[in-house]
Amino acid sequence: MTRPARILVTGATGAVGGAVMRVLEAAGQRAHGVSRRGGTGPRQHLWQAGREEPPPALRGPWDAVVHCAADTRWNLPFEEAERANVAPLRAVLGLVGPETHLIHLSSSYATGLTGDITSTSPDAYRNSYEWSKAATERLVHATRESADIVRFPVVMGARADGFLDRYSGFFWLPTSLCSGAVPAMVAEEKALLDIVSTDDVARHVARLVAGGAPTGTRVTVLGRGDRAQPVTQVFETVRAALNGWRARHGVPPLERLPSMTPEQWNRFYLPFAEEHLDRAQLLRVTAFRAYQGYLSVTEPFEVTHRVPDTSLALHRSIRRWAETHETAARRIPRPWRT
Ligand SMILES: NC(=O)c1ccc[n+]([C@@H]2O[C@H](COP(=O)([O-])OP(=O)(O)OC[C@H]3O[C@@H](n4cnc5c(N)ncnc54)[C@H](OP(=O)(O)O)[C@@H]3O)[C@@H](O)[C@H]2O)c1
């Protein structure tokens, strides 16, 4: 009788790791999960990878390790991004043997501003998150004879109902639209926002696990590629989903924001704002600036695996966010005044 495969999923309580655990479970695999705070359910372990020794239960041998653990914040100082994303991978590499099938989850944005992961310079990336994700890919290439690297863009919830274990990252947008923290839609006219569902990533990972380790390092890129939605359309889908929920709950609709290019915003509006807005307003404007780079990508990602249309998954995820974040979804944006 063959023994069941021993599979470890890091970041198992996160948006992607949670979905990977469910798909593996549905395929009959009894995967172990690990996260900083530990999850509920059987086979969930607690470990601050990169900051402490692994508990004995996590020592191998593992047949497959799916490494989802990461800190996806874009605005960490560079040393902190290194501690949050590169150090945990180094610690996970200590758990895997040469026979282990390592599946490392990365981001389509890891290729930064130059289109590849080779540069170690922060200038080659939009932010410390991208820079650290590129560093993790380089570490996988440098240390493994065989591994899968899976890149994908912005992640939405399940296709059926928008469910996500955690609404972080992109969900600054509905939060900020409802609170009025986004004063304008600042995006390049032809910008695209590529989106996948957690289902797409989790099913892809499950297929990789089932197929076994590749010869060499294999990079797959999921997404819509040149069929990604324009940013303007994404904003309208988010607004429509929020307004649908708000109408059902008797909350006034969100109005369409004025749109402008990053150049117009940075050259004309921001200098004016810096002179006239109060400290709290300026903080909101500065926080908003961190996201601009992502709304200015006009070159589609080259994908190896095109996922089905994600506009409905986006709509359902925003609706689900509103259902689970009622106080934030009910807010009436405060008008911008100087
Ligand atoms: N979300 C996106 O839009 C997106 C897009 C492209 C790529 N990705 C990539 O997909 C992967 C998963 O991201 P996600 O969105 O699922 O992130 P997430 O929802 O923020 O979840 C992060 C997970 O990692 C765990 N974690 C973080 N640091 C850890 C550490 N040092 N030791 C142990 N566990 C740690 C967290 O544990 P706790 O719950 O205990 O904090 C949580 O389970 C990452 O590699 C990310 O770069 C995400």
Coordinates of C-alpha atoms and ligand atoms in Angstrom, one line a residue:
M1 CA 0.0 0.0 0.0
T2 CA 1.4 3.4 -0.9
R3 CA 1.4 6.0 2.0
P4 CA -0.6 9.2 1.5
A5 CA 1.4 12.2 0.3
R6 CA 2.7 14.5 3.0
I7 CA 1.9 18.0 1.9
L8 CA 2.6 21.3 3.8
V9 CA 0.9 24.6 2.9
T10 CA 2.5 27.7 4.4
G11 CA 0.2 30.7 4.9
A12 CA -2.7 28.4 5.2
T13 CA -5.0 30.9 6.9
G14 CA -4.5 33.5 4.1
A15 CA -6.6 34.4 1.1
V16 CA -4.7 32.0 -1.3
G17 CA -3.4 29.4 1.2
G18 CA -7.0 28.9 2.6
A19 CA -8.3 28.2 -0.9
V20 CA -5.3 25.9 -1.7
M21 CA -6.1 23.9 1.5
R22 CA -9.8 23.5 0.5
V23 CA -9.0 22.3 -3.1
L24 CA -6.4 19.8 -1.8
E25 CA -8.9 18.6 0.8
A26 CA -11.5 18.2 -1.9
A27 CA -9.0 16.2 -4.0
G28 CA -8.6 13.8 -1.0
Q29 CA -5.3 15.1 0.3
R30 CA -4.9 15.7 4.0
A31 CA -2.5 18.6 3.8
H32 CA -0.9 20.3 6.8
G33 CA -1.2 24.0 7.1
V34 CA 1.0 26.5 8.9
S35 CA 0.7 30.2 9.7
R36 CA 1.9 32.8 12.3
R37 CA -1.2 32.6 14.4
G38 CA -2.4 29.1 13.6
G39 CA -5.7 28.2 12.0
T40 CA -8.6 26.2 13.2
G41 CA -9.2 22.6 12.2
P42 CA -7.0 19.6 12.2
R43 CA -3.3 19.6 11.0
Q44 CA -2.9 23.4 11.5
H45 CA 0.4 24.5 12.9
L46 CA 1.8 27.6 14.3
W47 CA 5.2 29.0 13.2
Q48 CA 6.7 32.4 12.6
A49 CA 8.8 31.3 9.7
G50 CA 12.1 33.2 9.6
R51 CA 11.8 34.4 13.1
E52 CA 12.0 31.2 15.2
E53 CA 12.9 27.5 14.8
P54 CA 10.2 25.3 13.3
P55 CA 8.3 23.1 15.7
P56 CA 9.1 19.4 15.4
A57 CA 5.8 18.7 13.7
L58 CA 6.9 20.7 10.7
R59 CA 10.2 18.9 10.1
G60 CA 10.0 16.7 7.0
P61 CA 10.2 14.7 5.0
W62 CA 7.5 16.4 2.9
D63 CA 6.4 15.2 -0.5
A64 CA 5.2 18.7 -1.5
V65 CA 5.5 22.2 0.1
V66 CA 3.2 24.9 -1.2
H67 CA 4.7 28.2 0.0
C68 CA 2.0 30.8 0.2
A69 CA 3.2 32.6 3.4
A70 CA 4.0 36.2 2.7
D71 CA 3.4 39.8 3.8
T72 CA 1.7 41.4 0.9
R73 CA 1.9 45.0 2.1
W74 CA 3.5 47.3 -0.5
N75 CA 4.8 50.0 1.8
L76 CA 7.2 48.1 4.2
P77 CA 10.7 49.5 4.5
F78 CA 13.1 47.3 2.4
E79 CA 14.8 45.6 5.3
E80 CA 11.4 44.7 6.8
A81 CA 10.1 43.4 3.4
E82 CA 13.2 41.2 3.3
R83 CA 12.5 39.9 6.9
A84 CA 8.8 39.4 6.0
N85 CA 9.2 37.6 2.6
V86 CA 12.8 36.4 2.0
A87 CA 13.6 35.1 5.5
P88 CA 10.5 32.9 5.7
L89 CA 11.3 31.3 2.4
R90 CA 14.9 30.7 3.6
A91 CA 13.4 29.0 6.7
V92 CA 11.0 26.9 4.5
L93 CA 13.9 25.8 2.3
G94 CA 15.3 24.3 5.5
L95 CA 12.3 22.0 5.7
V96 CA 12.4 20.7 2.2
G97 CA 14.6 17.9 0.9
P98 CA 15.9 17.4 -2.7
E99 CA 12.9 15.1 -3.3
T100 CA 10.3 17.6 -2.1
H101 CA 8.2 19.2 -4.8
L102 CA 8.4 22.9 -3.8
I103 CA 5.7 25.2 -5.2
H104 CA 6.6 28.8 -4.5
L105 CA 3.8 31.3 -4.9
S106 CA 5.0 34.6 -6.4
S107 CA 3.4 37.6 -8.0
S108 CA 3.1 38.8 -11.6
Y109 CA 4.4 42.1 -10.3
A110 CA 7.7 40.5 -9.2
T111 CA 9.1 41.4 -12.5
G112 CA 8.9 45.1 -11.5
L113 CA 9.6 47.9 -13.9
T114 CA 12.1 46.1 -16.0
G115 CA 10.0 43.0 -16.8
D116 CA 12.3 40.4 -15.1
I117 CA 13.5 39.4 -11.6
T118 CA 17.2 39.8 -12.1
S119 CA 17.8 43.2 -10.7
T120 CA 18.6 43.5 -7.0
S121 CA 18.2 47.3 -7.1
P122 CA 15.1 48.8 -5.4
D123 CA 14.9 51.2 -8.3
A124 CA 13.9 48.4 -10.6
Y125 CA 10.6 47.8 -8.7
R126 CA 7.5 49.8 -7.9
N127 CA 7.9 49.0 -4.2
S128 CA 9.5 46.8 -1.5
Y129 CA 6.9 44.1 -1.9
E130 CA 7.8 43.5 -5.6
W131 CA 11.5 43.8 -4.8
S132 CA 11.2 41.1 -2.1
K133 CA 9.1 38.8 -4.3
A134 CA 11.8 39.0 -7.0
A135 CA 14.4 38.2 -4.3
T136 CA 12.4 35.1 -3.3
E137 CA 12.3 33.9 -6.9
R138 CA 16.0 34.3 -7.3
L139 CA 16.5 32.4 -4.1
V140 CA 14.4 29.5 -5.4
H141 CA 16.4 29.5 -8.7
A142 CA 19.7 29.6 -6.7
T143 CA 19.0 26.8 -4.2
R144 CA 16.7 24.3 -6.0
E145 CA 17.4 22.0 -8.8
S146 CA 13.6 21.5 -9.2
A147 CA 10.7 23.7 -8.2
D148 CA 7.6 25.4 -9.4
I149 CA 7.2 29.1 -9.3
V150 CA 3.6 30.3 -9.8
R151 CA 3.0 34.0 -10.6
F152 CA -0.4 35.6 -10.6
P153 CA -1.8 39.2 -10.4
V154 CA -4.5 40.6 -8.1
V155 CA -6.5 37.9 -6.4
M156 CA -10.3 38.0 -5.9
G157 CA -12.5 35.5 -4.0
A158 CA -14.2 32.4 -5.1
R159 CA -16.0 32.5 -8.5
A160 CA -19.2 31.2 -7.0
D161 CA -19.7 33.7 -4.2
G162 CA -16.6 36.0 -3.8
F163 CA -15.6 34.2 -0.5
L164 CA -12.1 35.0 0.7
D165 CA -10.5 33.9 4.0
R166 CA -9.0 37.4 4.2
Y167 CA -9.9 40.7 2.5
S168 CA -6.6 42.5 2.3
G169 CA -4.5 44.2 -0.4
F170 CA -6.9 45.2 -3.1
F171 CA -9.8 45.7 -0.6
W172 CA -8.3 49.1 0.3
L173 CA -10.3 50.3 -2.8
P174 CA -13.9 49.6 -1.6
T175 CA -12.8 50.7 2.0
S176 CA -11.4 54.0 0.6
L177 CA -14.2 54.6 -1.8
C178 CA -16.8 54.3 1.0
S179 CA -14.8 56.5 3.4
G180 CA -13.9 59.1 0.7
A181 CA -10.2 58.5 1.1
V182 CA -9.8 58.2 -2.7
P183 CA -10.3 61.7 -4.0
A184 CA -10.1 60.8 -7.7
M185 CA -9.6 57.9 -10.1
V186 CA -6.0 58.3 -10.9
A187 CA -5.0 55.9 -13.7
E188 CA -3.5 55.8 -17.2
E189 CA -6.2 55.9 -19.8
K190 CA -5.3 52.5 -21.2
A191 CA -4.3 50.9 -17.9
L192 CA -5.2 47.2 -17.4
L193 CA -5.8 45.5 -14.1
D194 CA -5.3 41.8 -14.3
I195 CA -7.3 39.7 -11.9
V196 CA -7.6 36.0 -11.0
S197 CA -9.9 34.2 -8.6
T198 CA -8.5 32.2 -5.7
D199 CA -10.1 29.2 -7.4
D200 CA -7.8 29.7 -10.4
V201 CA -4.7 29.7 -8.3
A202 CA -5.8 26.9 -6.0
R203 CA -6.8 24.6 -8.8
H204 CA -3.6 25.3 -10.7
V205 CA -1.5 24.5 -7.6
A206 CA -3.5 21.2 -7.0
R207 CA -2.8 20.2 -10.6
L208 CA 0.9 20.9 -10.1
V209 CA 0.9 18.9 -6.8
A210 CA -0.8 16.0 -8.6
G211 CA 1.7 16.1 -11.5
G212 CA 4.8 15.9 -9.3
A213 CA 8.0 18.0 -9.4
P214 CA 9.2 19.3 -12.7
T215 CA 12.7 18.8 -14.2
G216 CA 14.4 22.1 -13.4
T217 CA 12.6 25.3 -12.3
R218 CA 9.3 25.9 -14.0
V219 CA 7.6 29.3 -14.0
T220 CA 3.9 29.5 -14.7
V221 CA 2.0 32.8 -15.0
L222 CA -1.8 32.9 -14.5
G223 CA -4.0 35.8 -15.5
R224 CA -6.1 37.3 -18.2
G225 CA -3.1 38.7 -20.0
D226 CA -4.1 41.0 -22.9
R227 CA -7.8 40.3 -22.0
A228 CA -7.5 41.9 -18.6
Q229 CA -10.1 44.5 -17.7
P230 CA -9.3 48.2 -18.1
V231 CA -8.8 49.9 -14.8
T232 CA -11.7 52.2 -15.5
Q233 CA -14.0 49.1 -15.9
V234 CA -12.7 47.7 -12.7
F235 CA -13.5 50.9 -10.8
E236 CA -17.0 50.9 -12.3
T237 CA -17.5 47.2 -11.3
V238 CA -16.4 48.0 -7.8
R239 CA -18.7 51.0 -7.6
A240 CA -21.7 49.1 -9.1
A241 CA -21.2 46.2 -6.6
L242 CA -21.0 48.6 -3.7
N243 CA -24.0 50.6 -4.9
G244 CA -26.1 47.5 -5.4
W245 CA -25.4 46.5 -1.7
R246 CA -25.9 50.1 -0.5
A247 CA -29.3 50.4 -2.4
R248 CA -30.5 47.2 -0.7
H249 CA -29.5 48.7 2.7
G250 CA -30.9 52.2 2.2
V251 CA -27.5 53.8 1.9
P252 CA -27.0 56.6 -0.7
P253 CA -24.9 55.6 -3.7
L254 CA -21.3 56.4 -4.3
E255 CA -20.8 59.0 -7.0
R256 CA -18.4 58.4 -9.9
L257 CA -15.0 59.9 -9.0
P258 CA -13.3 62.5 -11.3
S259 CA -10.7 60.6 -13.4
M260 CA -7.3 61.9 -14.2
T261 CA -3.9 60.5 -15.3
P262 CA -1.0 60.1 -12.7
E263 CA 0.8 62.9 -14.5
Q264 CA -2.2 65.3 -14.0
W265 CA -2.5 64.2 -10.4
N266 CA 1.2 64.4 -9.5
R267 CA 1.8 67.7 -11.3
F268 CA -1.3 69.7 -10.6
Y269 CA -3.5 68.2 -7.9
L270 CA -1.0 66.9 -5.4
P271 CA 1.1 70.1 -5.1
F272 CA -2.1 72.0 -4.6
A273 CA -3.2 69.5 -2.0
E274 CA 0.1 69.5 -0.2
E275 CA -0.3 73.3 0.2
H276 CA -3.9 73.3 1.3
L277 CA -5.0 70.1 2.9
D278 CA -4.7 69.4 6.6
R279 CA -2.4 66.7 8.0
A280 CA -5.0 64.0 8.2
Q281 CA -6.1 64.6 4.6
L282 CA -2.5 64.6 3.4
L283 CA -1.9 61.3 5.1
R284 CA -4.8 59.8 3.1
V285 CA -3.5 61.3 -0.1
T286 CA 0.0 59.9 0.5
A287 CA -1.3 56.5 1.3
F288 CA -3.3 56.5 -1.9
R289 CA -0.1 57.3 -3.9
A290 CA 1.3 53.9 -3.1
Y291 CA -1.4 52.3 -5.3
Q292 CA -0.9 54.5 -8.3
G293 CA 1.8 52.3 -9.9
Y294 CA -0.7 49.4 -10.1
L295 CA -3.3 51.5 -11.9
S296 CA -0.8 52.6 -14.5
V297 CA 0.2 49.2 -16.0
T298 CA -0.6 49.4 -19.8
E299 CA 1.5 46.4 -20.9
P300 CA -0.5 43.2 -20.3
F301 CA 1.3 40.4 -18.5
E302 CA 2.4 37.5 -20.6
V303 CA 0.5 34.6 -19.2
T304 CA 1.2 30.9 -19.6
H305 CA -2.3 29.9 -18.3
R306 CA -5.2 32.2 -19.2
V307 CA -7.9 32.1 -16.7
P308 CA -11.6 32.6 -17.6
D309 CA -13.2 36.1 -17.3
T310 CA -13.0 37.5 -13.8
S311 CA -15.4 40.5 -13.9
L312 CA -18.1 38.5 -12.2
A313 CA -15.7 37.2 -9.5
L314 CA -14.7 40.8 -8.9
H315 CA -18.3 41.9 -8.5
R316 CA -19.1 39.0 -6.2
S317 CA -16.0 39.6 -4.1
I318 CA -16.8 43.2 -3.6
R319 CA -20.4 42.4 -2.7
R320 CA -19.1 39.7 -0.2
W321 CA -16.7 42.3 1.2
A322 CA -19.7 44.7 1.8
E323 CA -21.7 41.9 3.5
T324 CA -18.8 41.1 5.8
H325 CA -17.6 44.7 6.4
E326 CA -21.0 46.3 6.9
T327 CA -19.8 49.3 8.9
A328 CA -17.2 50.2 6.3
A329 CA -19.6 49.6 3.4
R330 CA -22.2 51.9 4.9
R331 CA -20.0 54.9 5.3
I332 CA -20.9 58.1 3.6
P333 CA -17.7 59.6 1.9
R334 CA -16.7 62.9 3.4
P335 CA -16.4 65.6 0.7
W336 CA -12.9 66.9 0.1
R337 CA -12.6 70.4 1.3
T338 CA -9.5 72.6 1.8
Ligands
LIG1 N1 -3.5 38.6 -2.5 C1 -3.1 39.0 -3.7 O1 -3.7 39.8 -4.4 C2 -1.8 38.3 -4.3 C3 -1.5 38.6 -5.6 C4 -0.4 38.1 -6.2 C5 0.4 37.2 -5.5 N2 0.1 36.9 -4.2 C6 0.9 36.0 -3.4 O2 0.1 34.9 -3.0 C7 0.7 34.4 -1.7 C8 -0.4 34.4 -0.7 O3 -0.9 35.7 -0.5 P1 -2.3 36.0 0.3 O4 -3.0 37.1 -0.4 O5 -2.9 34.7 0.6 O6 -1.7 36.6 1.7 P2 -2.6 36.8 3.0 O7 -4.0 36.7 2.8 O8 -2.1 38.1 3.6 O9 -2.1 35.6 3.9 C9 -0.7 35.5 4.4 C10 -0.6 34.2 5.0 O10 0.8 34.0 5.3 C11 1.0 33.8 6.7 N3 2.3 34.3 7.1 C12 2.8 35.5 6.8 N4 4.1 35.6 7.3 C13 4.4 34.4 7.9 C14 5.5 33.9 8.5 N5 6.6 34.6 8.7 N6 5.4 32.6 9.0 C15 4.3 31.9 8.9 N7 3.2 32.3 8.3 C16 3.2 33.6 7.8 C17 -0.2 34.5 7.4 O11 -0.4 34.0 8.7 P3 -1.3 34.7 9.8 O12 -2.7 34.6 9.3 O13 -1.1 34.0 11.0 O14 -0.8 36.2 9.8 C18 -1.3 34.1 6.4 O15 -1.7 32.7 6.6 C19 1.9 35.3 -1.4 O16 3.0 34.7 -1.8 C20 1.6 36.6 -2.2 O17 2.8 37.3 -2.5 C21 -1.0 37.5 -3.6

